[in-house]
Every structure is written in structure tokens, then in C-alpha cells.
Amino acid sequence: MFITFEGIDGSGKSTQAKALVEALKSQNVPCTWTREPGGSEGAEAIRKLLVEGDPNRWSAETEILLFNAARRDHLEKTIAPALERGETIVCDRFVDSTRIYQGVVRADLRETVDIMHKTMIGREADLTFIIDIDPEVALTRGLARNSGEDRFEDMGLQFQKDLRAGFLELAKQNPERCKIIDGSQSMEDVGRDVLAAYESAQP
Ligand code: TMP
């Protein structure tokens, strides 16, 4: 199974992606955690270009090309081989982030993102968790981390509000694949909801 986690910056999705991997491993499900941008040596090098530095460093169009370059390498080196070995992949962000960050909020480029994805990547997740949270809470949490990877957080609160609306709309358009999880709860309760939604998605 190919599982992705999505959400605005500081939503807690990275913690939840790792918690799901631990839960699946404890059920003896062979499982690999990975992330985007990144997840392979080449893609991690491209990540640095994308998440650090001035918010105006790249246009939305250039970002689409860089995210896709990173994603293609990640797919070839990490995702496809793990799925072929029969493992479940849990990926922190995937193409839905490009659809919303670059395709809807940074610019009106959703069709370009979809065409590029179909041509160069051609794979969708089987199940996507969208961790939904108040952007003010998330932004405070995200910036407090001082990770040095704040390029998108530095785009401001309205940017995060627009992202949230974009992810909720995406979930509405893809109700089978996308499960919205209330990220305002305690970490344990969010994890419990993720696991319950995972279990009910099993054939
Ligand atoms: P992360 O902080 O969740 O690791 O993600 C890095 C940043 O990159 C985050 O601010 C979201 C952004 N991003 C996009 O804008 N488009 C994408 O396609 C991906 C994967 C991430």
C-alpha cells in the first residue's frame, strides 16, 4: 500500500507518519517511512534548494520543476523498489502538496501540475491522510521549531489559510482516497484516528 500524509506546515503530519510506521511494524507489516521533498540522496539535495532561503528565490513554475525532479528520483530509488518488495510505503507529503502549494496557492497552475505528474511520475497514493489544523496554531508551532527550513512558512498566515482551504477542497474531490483527520486533538488521539481510518481502508 502507498500511504501519504498531507497538511499545512506545522500540522503534525510528520509525527503522525512516523507513528503509523511504528504501529504497522508492531503488527508485522513490512513498512518504509519516507518524505518529500527528499527520500533519496538526489532528492534530499534538491530539498535544500526548495526549503531554505528567500521566499522569492523561485517562481511557482520553477518550484514545480524542482519538486518533480526530486519526486522522480525518489520514485525511482525509493518508492517503486519498496512497493515491488511488497512493503507498505508511508510518505510525508507527495503530489497533493504540489497540487495545492504550487497549483492553487502560489499560482493558478493546477492543470500544469496534473499534466506533469501524469507524464513524469504516474503514480497516486492508495490512501492519503490530511491532517487538518488551525493555521495560526500550526504556524506558531512550525516557526518555533527554528528548523532553518522555513521558506514556505515565511510566506505568512494568509498563505497557510489558503493552503488549508485547498487541502480541504482536494479531500472533497477525492473522498475515497483522502481522509481528513482532526489535528487539533492530542497526538495520541490523532494517531488513534489515523489507525482507525487505515484499518477501515483495508480490503
Ligand atoms: P516539510 O516541511 O513537510 O518537510 O515540507 C517542506 C516544504 O515544502 C513545506 O513547506 C511544503 C513544501 N512543499 C511544496 O511546496 N510542494 C511540494 O510538492 C512538497 C512535497 C512540499
mmCIF file of C-alpha atoms and ligand atoms in Angstrom:
data_model
loop_
_atom_site.group_PDB
_atom_site.id
_atom_site.type_symbol
_atom_site.label_atom_id
_atom_site.label_comp_id
_atom_site.label_asym_id
_atom_site.label_seq_id
_atom_site.Cartn_x
_atom_site.Cartn_y
_atom_site.Cartn_z
ATOM 1 C CA MET A 1 0.000 0.000 0.000
ATOM 2 C CA PHE A 2 1.185 3.513 -0.775
ATOM 3 C CA ILE A 3 0.099 5.893 2.017
ATOM 4 C CA THR A 4 0.715 9.643 2.098
ATOM 5 C CA PHE A 5 0.330 12.327 4.769
ATOM 6 C CA GLU A 6 -0.545 15.874 3.791
ATOM 7 C CA GLY A 7 -1.362 19.132 5.503
ATOM 8 C CA ILE A 8 -0.219 22.681 6.089
ATOM 9 C CA ASP A 9 3.157 23.471 7.671
ATOM 10 C CA GLY A 10 3.244 22.569 11.371
ATOM 11 C CA SER A 11 0.142 20.350 11.173
ATOM 12 C CA GLY A 12 1.851 17.456 12.968
ATOM 13 C CA LYS A 13 1.724 15.160 9.938
ATOM 14 C CA SER A 14 5.414 14.177 10.170
ATOM 15 C CA THR A 15 4.967 12.934 13.748
ATOM 16 C CA GLN A 16 1.860 11.033 12.684
ATOM 17 C CA ALA A 17 3.527 9.471 9.632
ATOM 18 C CA LYS A 18 6.300 8.123 11.859
ATOM 19 C CA ALA A 19 3.789 6.907 14.466
ATOM 20 C CA LEU A 20 1.861 4.995 11.788
ATOM 21 C CA VAL A 21 5.071 3.294 10.641
ATOM 22 C CA GLU A 22 5.775 2.189 14.221
ATOM 23 C CA ALA A 23 2.189 0.928 14.636
ATOM 24 C CA LEU A 24 2.363 -1.039 11.370
ATOM 25 C CA LYS A 25 5.752 -2.516 12.244
ATOM 26 C CA SER A 26 4.347 -3.692 15.562
ATOM 27 C CA GLN A 27 1.663 -5.515 13.532
ATOM 28 C CA ASN A 28 4.489 -7.079 11.440
ATOM 29 C CA VAL A 29 3.521 -5.127 8.323
ATOM 30 C CA PRO A 30 6.745 -4.510 6.334
ATOM 31 C CA CYS A 31 6.862 -0.756 6.154
ATOM 32 C CA THR A 32 9.122 2.071 4.971
ATOM 33 C CA TRP A 33 8.908 5.714 6.079
ATOM 34 C CA THR A 34 9.960 8.360 3.594
ATOM 35 C CA ARG A 35 9.370 12.040 2.854
ATOM 36 C CA GLU A 36 9.146 14.711 0.193
ATOM 37 C CA PRO A 37 10.876 16.709 -0.937
ATOM 38 C CA GLY A 38 13.585 14.124 -0.282
ATOM 39 C CA GLY A 39 13.623 10.413 0.404
ATOM 40 C CA SER A 40 16.596 9.608 -1.840
ATOM 41 C CA GLU A 41 20.114 11.059 -1.964
ATOM 42 C CA GLY A 42 19.440 13.194 -5.046
ATOM 43 C CA ALA A 43 16.035 14.358 -3.847
ATOM 44 C CA GLU A 44 17.443 15.367 -0.441
ATOM 45 C CA ALA A 45 19.988 17.565 -2.275
ATOM 46 C CA ILE A 46 17.144 19.222 -4.218
ATOM 47 C CA ARG A 47 15.188 19.633 -0.926
ATOM 48 C CA LYS A 48 17.774 22.077 0.383
ATOM 49 C CA LEU A 49 17.225 24.303 -2.644
ATOM 50 C CA LEU A 50 13.470 24.336 -2.058
ATOM 51 C CA VAL A 51 13.002 24.740 1.689
ATOM 52 C CA GLU A 52 15.824 27.142 2.546
ATOM 53 C CA GLY A 53 16.395 30.783 1.686
ATOM 54 C CA ASP A 54 14.369 33.707 0.468
ATOM 55 C CA PRO A 55 10.649 33.044 -0.212
ATOM 56 C CA ASN A 56 11.065 34.774 -3.596
ATOM 57 C CA ARG A 57 14.009 32.628 -4.567
ATOM 58 C CA TRP A 58 11.984 30.571 -7.087
ATOM 59 C CA SER A 59 8.817 31.138 -9.080
ATOM 60 C CA ALA A 60 5.960 28.647 -8.714
ATOM 61 C CA GLU A 61 6.838 27.303 -12.182
ATOM 62 C CA THR A 62 10.461 26.644 -11.211
ATOM 63 C CA GLU A 63 9.291 25.021 -7.979
ATOM 64 C CA ILE A 64 7.072 22.616 -9.956
ATOM 65 C CA LEU A 65 10.102 21.541 -11.981
ATOM 66 C CA LEU A 66 12.298 21.126 -8.899
ATOM 67 C CA PHE A 67 9.656 19.184 -6.926
ATOM 68 C CA ASN A 68 9.090 16.906 -9.898
ATOM 69 C CA ALA A 69 12.817 16.332 -10.383
ATOM 70 C CA ALA A 70 13.090 15.381 -6.717
ATOM 71 C CA ARG A 71 9.940 13.208 -6.923
ATOM 72 C CA ARG A 72 11.150 11.323 -9.987
ATOM 73 C CA ASP A 73 14.424 10.417 -8.253
ATOM 74 C CA HIS A 74 12.546 9.468 -5.074
ATOM 75 C CA LEU A 75 10.167 7.278 -7.091
ATOM 76 C CA GLU A 76 12.977 5.502 -8.960
ATOM 77 C CA LYS A 77 15.299 4.976 -5.993
ATOM 78 C CA THR A 78 12.986 4.520 -3.001
ATOM 79 C CA ILE A 79 9.224 4.269 -3.615
ATOM 80 C CA ALA A 80 8.993 1.898 -6.581
ATOM 81 C CA PRO A 81 11.619 -0.580 -5.262
ATOM 82 C CA ALA A 82 9.933 -0.752 -1.819
ATOM 83 C CA LEU A 83 6.481 -1.306 -3.334
ATOM 84 C CA GLU A 84 7.957 -4.013 -5.576
ATOM 85 C CA ARG A 85 9.379 -5.732 -2.473
ATOM 86 C CA GLY A 86 5.808 -5.791 -1.139
ATOM 87 C CA GLU A 87 6.358 -3.143 1.528
ATOM 88 C CA THR A 88 3.892 -0.500 2.602
ATOM 89 C CA ILE A 89 5.254 2.984 1.960
ATOM 90 C CA VAL A 90 4.345 5.821 4.314
ATOM 91 C CA CYS A 91 5.348 9.103 2.692
ATOM 92 C CA ASP A 92 5.334 12.500 4.403
ATOM 93 C CA ARG A 93 3.935 14.659 1.521
ATOM 94 C CA PHE A 94 3.621 13.742 -2.151
ATOM 95 C CA VAL A 95 1.993 15.235 -5.258
ATOM 96 C CA ASP A 96 -1.012 16.653 -3.344
ATOM 97 C CA SER A 97 1.408 19.176 -1.819
ATOM 98 C CA THR A 98 2.446 20.293 -5.318
ATOM 99 C CA ARG A 99 -1.228 20.387 -6.365
ATOM 100 C CA ILE A 100 -2.058 22.740 -3.503
ATOM 101 C CA TYR A 101 1.129 24.741 -2.762
ATOM 102 C CA GLN A 102 2.201 25.353 -6.371
ATOM 103 C CA GLY A 103 -1.016 24.513 -8.250
ATOM 104 C CA VAL A 104 -3.527 26.515 -6.226
ATOM 105 C CA VAL A 105 -1.975 28.856 -3.654
ATOM 106 C CA ARG A 106 1.366 30.039 -5.089
ATOM 107 C CA ALA A 107 -0.187 30.256 -8.577
ATOM 108 C CA ASP A 108 -3.103 29.043 -10.667
ATOM 109 C CA LEU A 109 -1.240 26.064 -12.130
ATOM 110 C CA ARG A 110 -3.239 23.029 -11.075
ATOM 111 C CA GLU A 111 -3.595 21.696 -14.635
ATOM 112 C CA THR A 112 0.144 22.036 -15.264
ATOM 113 C CA VAL A 113 0.866 20.130 -12.051
ATOM 114 C CA ASP A 114 -1.501 17.319 -13.054
ATOM 115 C CA ILE A 115 -0.113 17.040 -16.598
ATOM 116 C CA MET A 116 3.460 16.991 -15.297
ATOM 117 C CA HIS A 117 2.559 14.377 -12.699
ATOM 118 C CA LYS A 118 0.853 12.137 -15.237
ATOM 119 C CA THR A 119 3.795 12.381 -17.632
ATOM 120 C CA MET A 120 6.758 12.125 -15.273
ATOM 121 C CA ILE A 121 5.530 10.294 -12.157
ATOM 122 C CA GLY A 122 2.301 8.431 -12.978
ATOM 123 C CA ARG A 123 1.573 7.120 -9.514
ATOM 124 C CA GLU A 124 -1.054 8.124 -6.952
ATOM 125 C CA ALA A 125 -1.276 7.152 -3.300
ATOM 126 C CA ASP A 126 -3.803 4.481 -2.306
ATOM 127 C CA LEU A 127 -4.652 6.321 0.904
ATOM 128 C CA THR A 128 -3.972 9.932 1.961
ATOM 129 C CA PHE A 129 -4.348 11.416 5.423
ATOM 130 C CA ILE A 130 -4.917 15.150 5.513
ATOM 131 C CA ILE A 131 -4.097 16.406 8.991
ATOM 132 C CA ASP A 132 -6.345 19.438 9.417
ATOM 133 C CA ILE A 133 -5.491 22.166 11.903
ATOM 134 C CA ASP A 134 -5.993 25.874 12.601
ATOM 135 C CA PRO A 135 -3.268 27.711 10.607
ATOM 136 C CA GLU A 136 -2.479 30.086 13.499
ATOM 137 C CA VAL A 137 -1.685 27.185 15.826
ATOM 138 C CA ALA A 138 0.269 25.385 13.123
ATOM 139 C CA LEU A 139 2.310 28.392 12.053
ATOM 140 C CA THR A 140 3.340 29.196 15.628
ATOM 141 C CA ARG A 141 4.349 25.573 16.116
ATOM 142 C CA GLY A 142 6.192 25.386 12.795
ATOM 143 C CA LEU A 143 8.189 28.590 13.204
ATOM 144 C CA ALA A 144 9.023 27.715 16.833
ATOM 145 C CA ARG A 145 10.918 24.686 15.555
ATOM 146 C CA ASN A 146 13.573 27.018 14.076
ATOM 147 C CA SER A 147 14.487 24.306 11.612
ATOM 148 C CA GLY A 148 16.104 26.610 9.053
ATOM 149 C CA GLU A 149 13.612 25.108 6.563
ATOM 150 C CA ASP A 150 11.054 27.903 6.829
ATOM 151 C CA ARG A 151 10.887 29.149 3.263
ATOM 152 C CA PHE A 152 7.180 28.310 2.876
ATOM 153 C CA GLU A 153 6.255 29.232 6.483
ATOM 154 C CA ASP A 154 7.788 32.648 5.783
ATOM 155 C CA MET A 155 5.062 33.208 3.164
ATOM 156 C CA GLY A 156 2.756 34.101 6.067
ATOM 157 C CA LEU A 157 -0.526 33.298 7.778
ATOM 158 C CA GLN A 158 -2.841 34.013 4.818
ATOM 159 C CA PHE A 159 -0.754 31.602 2.731
ATOM 160 C CA GLN A 160 -1.320 28.862 5.330
ATOM 161 C CA LYS A 161 -5.069 29.654 5.475
ATOM 162 C CA ASP A 162 -5.296 29.299 1.677
ATOM 163 C CA LEU A 163 -3.381 26.013 1.857
ATOM 164 C CA ARG A 164 -5.831 24.661 4.416
ATOM 165 C CA ALA A 165 -8.799 25.559 2.190
ATOM 166 C CA GLY A 166 -7.014 23.945 -0.760
ATOM 167 C CA PHE A 167 -6.388 20.665 1.073
ATOM 168 C CA LEU A 168 -9.998 20.511 2.321
ATOM 169 C CA GLU A 169 -11.280 21.048 -1.228
ATOM 170 C CA LEU A 170 -8.925 18.359 -2.537
ATOM 171 C CA ALA A 171 -10.299 15.941 0.076
ATOM 172 C CA LYS A 172 -13.838 16.766 -1.038
ATOM 173 C CA GLN A 173 -12.886 15.971 -4.649
ATOM 174 C CA ASN A 174 -11.232 12.660 -3.664
ATOM 175 C CA PRO A 175 -13.345 11.250 -0.825
ATOM 176 C CA GLU A 176 -12.302 7.636 -1.383
ATOM 177 C CA ARG A 177 -8.572 8.288 -1.157
ATOM 178 C CA CYS A 178 -8.356 11.276 1.193
ATOM 179 C CA LYS A 179 -9.261 11.045 4.886
ATOM 180 C CA ILE A 180 -9.399 14.272 6.867
ATOM 181 C CA ILE A 181 -8.078 13.864 10.398
ATOM 182 C CA ASP A 182 -8.699 16.450 13.132
ATOM 183 C CA GLY A 183 -5.177 17.595 14.018
ATOM 184 C CA SER A 184 -6.263 19.796 16.943
ATOM 185 C CA GLN A 185 -6.561 16.759 19.234
ATOM 186 C CA SER A 186 -3.778 15.304 21.375
ATOM 187 C CA MET A 187 -1.026 13.487 19.491
ATOM 188 C CA GLU A 188 -2.367 10.153 20.795
ATOM 189 C CA ASP A 189 -5.928 10.857 19.666
ATOM 190 C CA VAL A 190 -4.784 11.942 16.206
ATOM 191 C CA GLY A 191 -2.776 8.700 15.991
ATOM 192 C CA ARG A 192 -5.803 6.675 17.051
ATOM 193 C CA ASP A 193 -7.944 8.279 14.316
ATOM 194 C CA VAL A 194 -5.234 7.635 11.703
ATOM 195 C CA LEU A 195 -5.009 3.974 12.667
ATOM 196 C CA ALA A 196 -8.800 3.560 12.644
ATOM 197 C CA ALA A 197 -9.033 5.127 9.162
ATOM 198 C CA TYR A 198 -6.151 2.908 7.984
ATOM 199 C CA GLU A 199 -7.910 -0.184 9.269
ATOM 200 C CA SER A 200 -11.226 0.702 7.691
ATOM 201 C CA ALA A 201 -9.438 1.242 4.347
ATOM 202 C CA GLN A 202 -8.129 -2.342 4.341
ATOM 203 C CA PRO A 203 -9.810 -4.656 1.835
HETATM 204 P P1 TMP B 1 8.037 19.596 5.117
HETATM 205 O O1 TMP B 1 8.295 20.790 5.965
HETATM 206 O O2 TMP B 1 6.714 18.962 5.345
HETATM 207 O O3 TMP B 1 9.168 18.622 5.118
HETATM 208 O O4 TMP B 1 7.915 20.138 3.583
HETATM 209 C C1 TMP B 1 8.799 21.033 3.056
HETATM 210 C C2 TMP B 1 8.103 22.247 2.484
HETATM 211 O O5 TMP B 1 7.939 22.092 1.065
HETATM 212 C C3 TMP B 1 6.729 22.531 3.051
HETATM 213 O O6 TMP B 1 6.691 23.905 3.400
HETATM 214 C C4 TMP B 1 5.791 22.252 1.909
HETATM 215 C C5 TMP B 1 6.627 22.454 0.678
HETATM 216 N N1 TMP B 1 6.237 21.614 -0.468
HETATM 217 C C6 TMP B 1 5.679 22.215 -1.600
HETATM 218 O O7 TMP B 1 5.522 23.432 -1.631
HETATM 219 N N2 TMP B 1 5.371 21.417 -2.658
HETATM 220 C C7 TMP B 1 5.578 20.064 -2.673
HETATM 221 O O8 TMP B 1 5.286 19.399 -3.666
HETATM 222 C C8 TMP B 1 6.143 19.454 -1.475
HETATM 223 C C9 TMP B 1 6.393 17.978 -1.458
HETATM 224 C C10 TMP B 1 6.461 20.268 -0.412
#
